[in-house]
CSV table of C-alpha atoms and ligand atoms in Angstrom, one decimal:
chain,number,residue,atom,x,y,z
F,15,MET,CA,8.5,-17.5,-13.7
F,16,GLN,CA,5.9,-18.6,-11.2
F,17,THR,CA,2.4,-18.3,-12.8
F,18,PHE,CA,0.1,-20.5,-10.7
F,19,LEU,CA,-1.5,-18.1,-8.2
F,20,ARG,CA,-5.1,-19.4,-8.6
F,21,GLY,CA,-6.9,-19.4,-5.2
F,22,ARG,CA,-4.2,-17.5,-3.4
F,23,ASN,CA,-4.8,-14.8,-0.8
F,24,LEU,CA,-2.8,-11.5,-0.7
F,25,VAL,CA,-3.0,-10.2,2.9
F,26,SER,CA,0.6,-9.6,3.8
F,27,ASP,CA,3.2,-8.2,1.3
F,28,LEU,CA,5.3,-11.3,1.6
F,29,ASP,CA,2.4,-13.7,0.8
F,30,PHE,CA,3.7,-13.7,-2.8
F,31,SER,CA,7.3,-14.7,-3.4
F,32,LYS,CA,9.6,-12.3,-5.3
F,33,GLU,CA,9.1,-14.4,-8.4
F,34,GLU,CA,5.3,-14.2,-8.0
F,35,VAL,CA,5.4,-10.4,-7.6
F,36,GLU,CA,7.4,-10.3,-10.8
F,37,THR,CA,4.6,-12.3,-12.5
F,38,VAL,CA,2.0,-9.8,-11.2
F,39,LEU,CA,4.1,-6.9,-12.5
F,40,ASP,CA,4.6,-8.5,-15.9
F,41,LEU,CA,0.9,-9.1,-16.3
F,42,ALA,CA,0.1,-5.6,-15.0
F,43,TRP,CA,2.3,-4.0,-17.8
F,44,ASP,CA,0.6,-6.3,-20.3
F,45,LEU,CA,-2.9,-5.2,-19.1
F,46,LYS,CA,-1.8,-1.6,-19.1
F,47,ARG,CA,-0.7,-1.8,-22.7
F,48,LYS,CA,-3.9,-3.6,-23.7
F,49,ARG,CA,-6.0,-0.9,-22.1
F,50,ALA,CA,-4.0,1.8,-23.8
F,51,VAL,CA,-4.8,0.4,-27.2
F,52,GLY,CA,-8.3,-0.7,-26.5
F,53,GLU,CA,-7.7,-4.4,-26.6
F,54,ARG,CA,-10.3,-6.5,-24.8
F,55,HIS,CA,-8.9,-8.5,-21.9
F,56,ALA,CA,-11.9,-10.2,-20.3
F,57,HIS,CA,-10.0,-12.7,-18.2
F,58,LEU,CA,-12.6,-12.8,-15.5
F,59,LEU,CA,-15.8,-13.0,-17.6
F,60,ASP,CA,-18.9,-13.5,-15.3
F,61,LYS,CA,-16.7,-13.5,-12.2
F,62,THR,CA,-17.7,-11.4,-9.2
F,63,LEU,CA,-15.7,-9.7,-6.4
F,64,GLY,CA,-17.2,-8.7,-3.1
F,65,MET,CA,-15.6,-5.6,-1.7
F,66,LEU,CA,-16.2,-5.0,2.0
F,67,PHE,CA,-15.2,-1.6,3.3
F,68,PHE,CA,-14.9,-0.7,7.0
F,69,PHE,CA,-13.1,2.5,6.1
F,70,SER,CA,-13.5,5.2,3.5
F,71,SER,CA,-11.7,5.1,0.1
F,72,THR,CA,-11.4,6.9,-3.2
F,73,ARG,CA,-8.6,5.1,-5.2
F,74,THR,CA,-9.0,1.6,-3.8
F,75,ARG,CA,-12.7,1.4,-4.3
F,76,CYS,CA,-12.7,3.0,-7.8
F,77,SER,CA,-9.7,1.0,-9.1
F,78,PHE,CA,-11.0,-2.4,-7.9
F,79,GLU,CA,-14.5,-1.6,-9.3
F,80,ALA,CA,-13.2,-0.3,-12.7
F,81,GLY,CA,-10.7,-3.2,-12.8
F,82,MET,CA,-13.3,-5.9,-12.4
F,83,ALA,CA,-15.5,-4.4,-15.1
F,84,GLN,CA,-12.5,-4.2,-17.5
F,85,LEU,CA,-11.8,-7.9,-16.8
F,86,GLY,CA,-15.4,-8.7,-17.8
F,87,GLY,CA,-16.7,-9.3,-14.3
F,88,HIS,CA,-18.5,-7.3,-11.6
F,89,ALA,CA,-17.5,-5.8,-8.2
F,90,ALA,CA,-20.1,-5.3,-5.5
F,91,PHE,CA,-19.4,-2.4,-3.1
F,92,ILE,CA,-20.4,-3.3,0.4
F,93,GLU,CA,-20.0,-0.8,3.3
F,94,SER,CA,-19.8,-2.7,6.6
F,95,ARG,CA,-22.3,-0.4,8.3
F,96,THR,CA,-25.0,-1.3,5.7
F,97,THR,CA,-24.6,-5.0,6.6
F,98,GLN,CA,-25.6,-7.1,9.6
F,99,ILE,CA,-22.0,-7.2,10.8
F,100,SER,CA,-22.9,-4.9,13.7
F,101,HIS,CA,-25.8,-7.2,14.5
F,102,GLY,CA,-23.7,-10.3,14.8
F,103,ASP,CA,-22.4,-11.6,11.5
F,104,THR,CA,-18.9,-12.9,12.5
F,105,ALA,CA,-15.7,-12.8,10.4
F,106,LYS,CA,-16.1,-16.6,10.0
F,107,GLU,CA,-19.7,-16.2,8.7
F,108,ILE,CA,-18.6,-13.5,6.3
F,109,GLY,CA,-15.9,-15.7,4.9
F,110,GLU,CA,-18.1,-18.8,4.7
F,111,ILE,CA,-21.2,-17.0,3.3
F,112,LEU,CA,-19.7,-14.3,1.0
F,113,GLY,CA,-17.2,-16.9,-0.2
F,114,ARG,CA,-20.1,-18.9,-1.6
F,115,TYR,CA,-21.6,-15.9,-3.4
F,116,PHE,CA,-18.5,-14.3,-4.9
F,117,ASP,CA,-15.4,-15.5,-6.7
F,118,GLY,CA,-13.1,-13.3,-4.6
F,119,LEU,CA,-13.4,-11.1,-1.5
F,120,ALA,CA,-11.5,-7.9,-1.0
F,121,ILE,CA,-11.6,-6.2,2.4
F,122,ARG,CA,-10.4,-2.8,3.8
F,123,HIS,CA,-10.3,-2.8,7.6
F,124,CYS,CA,-7.8,-0.3,9.1
F,125,ASP,CA,-8.8,-0.3,12.8
F,126,TRP,CA,-5.6,-0.6,14.9
F,127,GLN,CA,-5.1,-4.1,16.2
F,128,GLU,CA,-8.3,-5.4,14.6
F,129,GLY,CA,-8.1,-5.1,10.8
F,130,ASN,CA,-5.4,-7.7,10.0
F,131,ALA,CA,-6.9,-10.2,12.4
F,132,TYR,CA,-10.3,-9.7,10.9
F,133,ILE,CA,-9.1,-10.2,7.3
F,134,ASN,CA,-7.2,-13.4,8.3
F,135,GLU,CA,-10.2,-14.8,10.1
F,136,VAL,CA,-12.4,-14.2,7.0
F,137,ALA,CA,-9.6,-15.7,4.8
F,138,ALA,CA,-9.5,-18.8,7.0
F,139,ALA,CA,-13.2,-19.4,6.4
F,140,SER,CA,-13.4,-18.4,2.7
F,141,ARG,CA,-13.3,-20.9,-0.2
F,142,VAL,CA,-12.3,-18.0,-2.6
F,143,PRO,CA,-9.2,-15.7,-2.6
F,144,VAL,CA,-9.2,-12.9,0.0
F,145,LEU,CA,-7.4,-9.7,-1.0
F,146,ASN,CA,-6.3,-7.0,1.5
F,147,MET,CA,-7.4,-3.6,0.4
F,148,GLN,CA,-5.5,-2.1,3.4
F,149,CYS,CA,-5.5,-3.1,7.1
F,150,ASP,CA,-3.8,-1.8,10.2
F,151,VAL,CA,-0.5,-3.6,9.3
F,152,TYR,CA,-0.2,-3.8,5.5
F,153,HIS,CA,-1.3,-2.1,2.3
F,154,PRO,CA,0.0,-4.6,-0.3
F,155,PHE,CA,-1.7,-3.3,-3.4
F,156,GLN,CA,-0.5,0.2,-2.8
F,157,CYS,CA,3.0,-1.2,-2.4
F,158,LEU,CA,2.7,-3.2,-5.7
F,159,ALA,CA,1.6,0.0,-7.5
F,160,ASP,CA,4.5,1.8,-5.9
F,161,LEU,CA,7.0,-0.8,-7.0
F,162,MET,CA,5.6,-0.8,-10.6
F,163,THR,CA,5.9,3.0,-10.7
F,164,ILE,CA,9.4,3.0,-9.3
F,165,MET,CA,10.4,0.5,-12.0
F,166,GLU,CA,8.8,2.6,-14.7
F,167,LYS,CA,10.7,5.7,-13.6
F,168,LYS,CA,14.1,4.1,-12.6
F,169,GLY,CA,14.3,0.9,-14.5
F,170,ARG,CA,13.7,-2.7,-13.5
F,171,ASP,CA,17.1,-3.2,-11.8
F,172,LEU,CA,16.7,-1.2,-8.6
F,173,ARG,CA,19.9,-2.5,-6.9
F,174,ARG,CA,21.7,0.3,-5.0
F,175,LYS,CA,18.8,2.7,-5.6
F,176,LYS,CA,17.9,4.5,-2.3
F,177,ILE,CA,14.3,4.9,-1.2
F,178,VAL,CA,13.6,7.1,1.8
F,179,VAL,CA,10.4,6.2,3.6
F,180,SER,CA,9.8,9.2,5.8
F,181,TRP,CA,7.1,10.3,8.3
F,182,ALA,CA,5.5,13.7,7.5
F,183,TYR,CA,3.3,15.9,9.5
F,184,ALA,CA,-0.5,15.9,8.9
F,185,SER,CA,-3.3,17.7,10.7
F,186,SER,CA,-6.3,15.8,9.3
F,187,TYR,CA,-6.2,12.5,11.3
F,188,LEU,CA,-3.9,9.9,12.7
F,189,LYS,CA,-3.2,7.9,9.5
F,190,PRO,CA,-2.5,4.1,9.5
F,191,ILE,CA,1.1,2.8,9.6
F,192,SER,CA,0.4,0.2,6.9
F,193,VAL,CA,1.9,2.0,3.9
F,194,PRO,CA,5.4,2.5,5.4
F,195,GLN,CA,5.4,-1.1,6.8
F,196,SER,CA,4.5,-2.6,3.4
F,197,LEU,CA,7.3,-0.5,1.7
F,198,ILE,CA,10.1,-1.5,4.1
F,199,LEU,CA,9.1,-5.2,3.7
F,200,GLN,CA,8.8,-5.3,-0.1
F,201,MET,CA,11.5,-2.9,-1.4
F,202,PRO,CA,14.6,-4.8,-0.1
F,203,ARG,CA,13.5,-7.9,-2.2
F,204,PHE,CA,13.9,-5.8,-5.3
F,205,GLY,CA,17.4,-4.5,-4.4
F,206,MET,CA,16.5,-1.1,-2.9
F,207,ASP,CA,18.5,0.5,0.0
F,208,VAL,CA,15.9,1.6,2.6
F,209,THR,CA,16.2,4.6,4.9
F,210,LEU,CA,13.3,4.9,7.3
F,211,ALA,CA,12.9,8.3,9.0
F,212,TYR,CA,10.5,9.3,11.7
F,213,PRO,CA,10.4,11.4,15.0
F,214,GLU,CA,11.2,9.1,18.0
F,215,GLU,CA,7.5,8.8,19.0
F,216,PHE,CA,6.4,7.4,15.6
F,217,PRO,CA,8.1,3.9,15.3
F,218,LEU,CA,6.6,1.1,13.2
F,219,MET,CA,5.8,-2.3,14.6
F,220,PRO,CA,9.1,-3.9,15.9
F,221,GLU,CA,8.3,-7.3,14.3
F,222,ILE,CA,7.8,-5.6,10.9
F,223,VAL,CA,11.1,-3.7,11.2
F,224,ASP,CA,12.9,-6.9,12.2
F,225,GLU,CA,11.5,-8.7,9.2
F,226,ALA,CA,12.4,-5.7,6.9
F,227,ARG,CA,16.0,-5.9,8.3
F,228,SER,CA,16.0,-9.6,7.6
F,229,GLN,CA,14.8,-9.1,4.0
F,230,ALA,CA,17.6,-6.5,3.6
F,231,ARG,CA,20.2,-9.0,4.9
F,232,GLN,CA,18.9,-11.7,2.6
F,233,HIS,CA,18.9,-9.5,-0.5
F,234,GLY,CA,22.2,-7.7,0.3
F,235,THR,CA,20.7,-4.3,0.6
F,236,ALA,CA,21.0,-1.5,3.2
F,237,PHE,CA,18.5,-0.7,5.9
F,238,GLU,CA,18.8,2.2,8.3
F,239,ILE,CA,16.6,4.3,10.7
F,240,VAL,CA,17.2,8.0,11.2
F,241,HIS,CA,15.2,10.7,13.0
F,242,ASP,CA,15.9,13.8,10.8
F,243,MET,CA,13.7,14.3,7.7
F,244,LYS,CA,16.1,16.4,5.6
F,245,GLU,CA,19.1,14.3,6.4
F,246,SER,CA,17.1,11.2,5.4
F,247,PHE,CA,16.5,12.7,1.9
F,248,THR,CA,20.3,12.9,1.2
F,249,ASP,CA,21.0,11.4,-2.3
F,250,ALA,CA,17.6,9.6,-2.3
F,251,ASP,CA,16.4,8.3,-5.7
F,252,VAL,CA,12.9,7.9,-4.4
F,253,VAL,CA,11.4,10.2,-1.7
F,254,TYR,CA,8.3,8.6,-0.2
F,255,ALA,CA,7.1,10.8,2.7
F,256,LYS,CA,3.7,10.5,4.3
F,257,SER,CA,2.1,10.8,7.7
F,258,TRP,CA,1.2,8.1,10.2
F,259,GLY,CA,0.0,8.0,13.7
F,260,PRO,CA,2.0,7.4,16.9
F,261,LEU,CA,0.1,4.1,17.3
F,262,LEU,CA,2.9,2.3,19.1
F,263,THR,CA,3.4,5.1,21.6
F,264,THR,CA,-0.2,6.0,22.6
F,265,ALA,CA,-3.7,4.7,22.2
F,266,ASP,CA,-5.1,8.1,23.1
F,267,PRO,CA,-6.0,10.0,20.0
F,268,ASP,CA,-5.8,13.4,21.8
F,269,GLU,CA,-2.3,12.6,23.0
F,270,GLY,CA,-1.4,11.3,19.5
F,271,LYS,CA,-2.5,14.6,18.0
F,272,GLN,CA,-0.5,16.6,20.5
F,273,LEU,CA,2.6,14.5,19.7
F,274,GLN,CA,2.0,14.9,16.0
F,275,ASP,CA,1.6,18.7,16.3
F,276,ARG,CA,5.2,18.9,17.6
F,277,TYR,CA,6.6,18.1,14.2
F,278,GLN,CA,5.0,20.5,11.8
F,279,ASP,CA,8.3,21.1,10.2
F,280,TRP,CA,8.3,17.6,8.8
F,281,ILE,CA,6.9,18.7,5.5
F,282,THR,CA,8.2,17.7,2.1
F,283,ASP,CA,9.3,21.0,0.4
F,284,GLN,CA,11.6,22.1,-2.3
F,285,ASP,CA,14.4,22.9,0.3
F,286,LYS,CA,14.4,19.2,1.4
F,287,MET,CA,14.1,17.8,-2.1
F,288,GLN,CA,17.3,19.7,-3.0
F,289,VAL,CA,19.4,17.3,-1.0
F,290,ALA,CA,17.9,14.2,-2.8
F,291,ALA,CA,19.4,13.0,-6.1
F,292,PRO,CA,18.7,15.6,-8.9
F,293,ASP,CA,16.5,13.1,-10.7
F,294,ALA,CA,14.7,11.9,-7.5
F,295,ILE,CA,11.0,11.2,-7.7
F,296,TYR,CA,8.5,12.2,-5.1
F,297,MET,CA,5.8,9.6,-4.1
F,298,HIS,CA,2.7,9.6,-1.9
F,299,PRO,CA,-0.2,7.1,-1.9
F,300,LEU,CA,-2.8,10.0,-1.4
F,301,PRO,CA,-4.8,11.5,0.0
F,302,ALA,CA,-2.2,14.0,1.2
F,303,ASP,CA,-2.7,17.0,3.5
F,304,ARG,CA,-1.7,19.6,0.9
F,305,ASP,CA,0.8,22.3,2.1
F,306,ILE,CA,0.9,20.5,5.4
F,307,GLU,CA,2.4,17.0,4.5
F,308,VAL,CA,3.9,18.3,1.2
F,309,THR,CA,4.0,21.6,-0.5
F,310,SER,CA,1.9,22.1,-3.6
F,311,GLU,CA,5.1,23.1,-5.3
F,312,VAL,CA,6.5,19.5,-4.8
F,313,MET,CA,3.2,17.7,-5.2
F,314,ASP,CA,2.5,19.4,-8.6
F,315,GLY,CA,6.2,19.7,-9.6
F,316,PRO,CA,8.2,17.8,-12.1
F,317,GLN,CA,9.6,15.2,-9.6
F,318,SER,CA,6.1,14.2,-8.5
F,319,VAL,CA,4.8,10.9,-9.8
F,320,VAL,CA,1.7,10.7,-7.6
F,321,TYR,CA,-0.8,10.4,-10.5
F,322,ASP,CA,1.1,7.6,-12.3
F,323,GLU,CA,1.3,5.9,-8.9
F,324,ALA,CA,-2.5,6.1,-8.4
F,325,GLU,CA,-3.1,4.9,-11.9
F,326,ASN,CA,-0.9,1.8,-11.3
F,327,ARG,CA,-3.2,0.6,-8.5
F,328,LEU,CA,-5.6,-0.3,-11.3
F,329,HIS,CA,-3.1,-2.4,-13.3
F,330,VAL,CA,-1.5,-4.3,-10.4
F,331,GLN,CA,-5.0,-5.1,-8.9
F,332,LYS,CA,-6.3,-6.4,-12.3
F,333,ALA,CA,-3.2,-8.5,-12.7
F,334,THR,CA,-3.6,-10.0,-9.2
F,335,MET,CA,-7.3,-10.6,-9.6
F,336,ALA,CA,-6.8,-12.3,-13.0
F,337,LEU,CA,-4.1,-14.6,-11.5
F,338,THR,CA,-5.9,-15.5,-8.3
F,339,MET,CA,-9.6,-15.5,-9.3
F,340,ARG,CA,-9.5,-17.6,-12.5
N,17,LIG,N1,-4.0,5.2,-1.5
N,17,LIG,C1,-5.2,4.7,-1.2
N,17,LIG,O1,-5.3,3.6,-0.7
N,17,LIG,O2,-6.2,5.6,-1.4
N,17,LIG,P1,-7.7,5.5,-0.9
N,17,LIG,O3,-7.7,5.5,0.6
N,17,LIG,O4,-8.5,6.6,-1.5
N,17,LIG,O5,-8.3,4.2,-1.3
């Protein structure tokens, strides 16, 4: 068991080894139990986390903020537009300066081809751990919460369990590709067979897909790409279907929306869930476009685990902060 994570950043899903992820999960379950029975767990007494947001959030902001308070510390919510970033504070200056005020920095920056580079630049200049609250490439804490939830529902040995990571239609906006990318990178390490499904115009980053294939090879799991939503659900143990934008195909949001609108039948509904394993679970990081991305029947149905999944954000983030910010 690898326990020494003090001072470490979590920007990409693979920044922590498999053994280190297992340590995070073990501690997350311990903290979850402690919270359930009201046992104090002030592992970060008097510590502070600076949370810098360039993009809106419900779950991420609230779970990091609540988590820091439960660990005995404090989280400061900072919206980029209320700072001097637009007037010249560079990523290096943010890392240098905020790193001297806080014991950890957490950043959400989802702008395509900007967010990940920004977070890495801050991390390079920061003397304290930098945690990725979602960028254009990765959403590592969502993925840790997803892994924790899958293990709670399917057991800790996930070998030969099939997860389908599928594109779904949304009308609200062109969503980032970070969630599916994190899932295909992390799940093979824990033995899951991955089926990635999307319409041809919605590929993920080729270097991420190559790395996911490499992880699958290393861990002896299956990895396939298909372009039919219902077919991809066949015998799945975990159905994870969400929308993302055609960011690799077009930089024009209007063209992206037109492409997206061609695939309105890519909705998770009961008909498609029928071809998955009878005890399959349905997952979504939320927010979802209800009755567009997924029917309310599925979202509110017995196979849906979306609220447990949202709750587990709190526990994996507390575990990671306790390990890295001591
Ligand atoms: N799943 C997730 O990251 O939710 P928020 O965008 O509300 O933080």
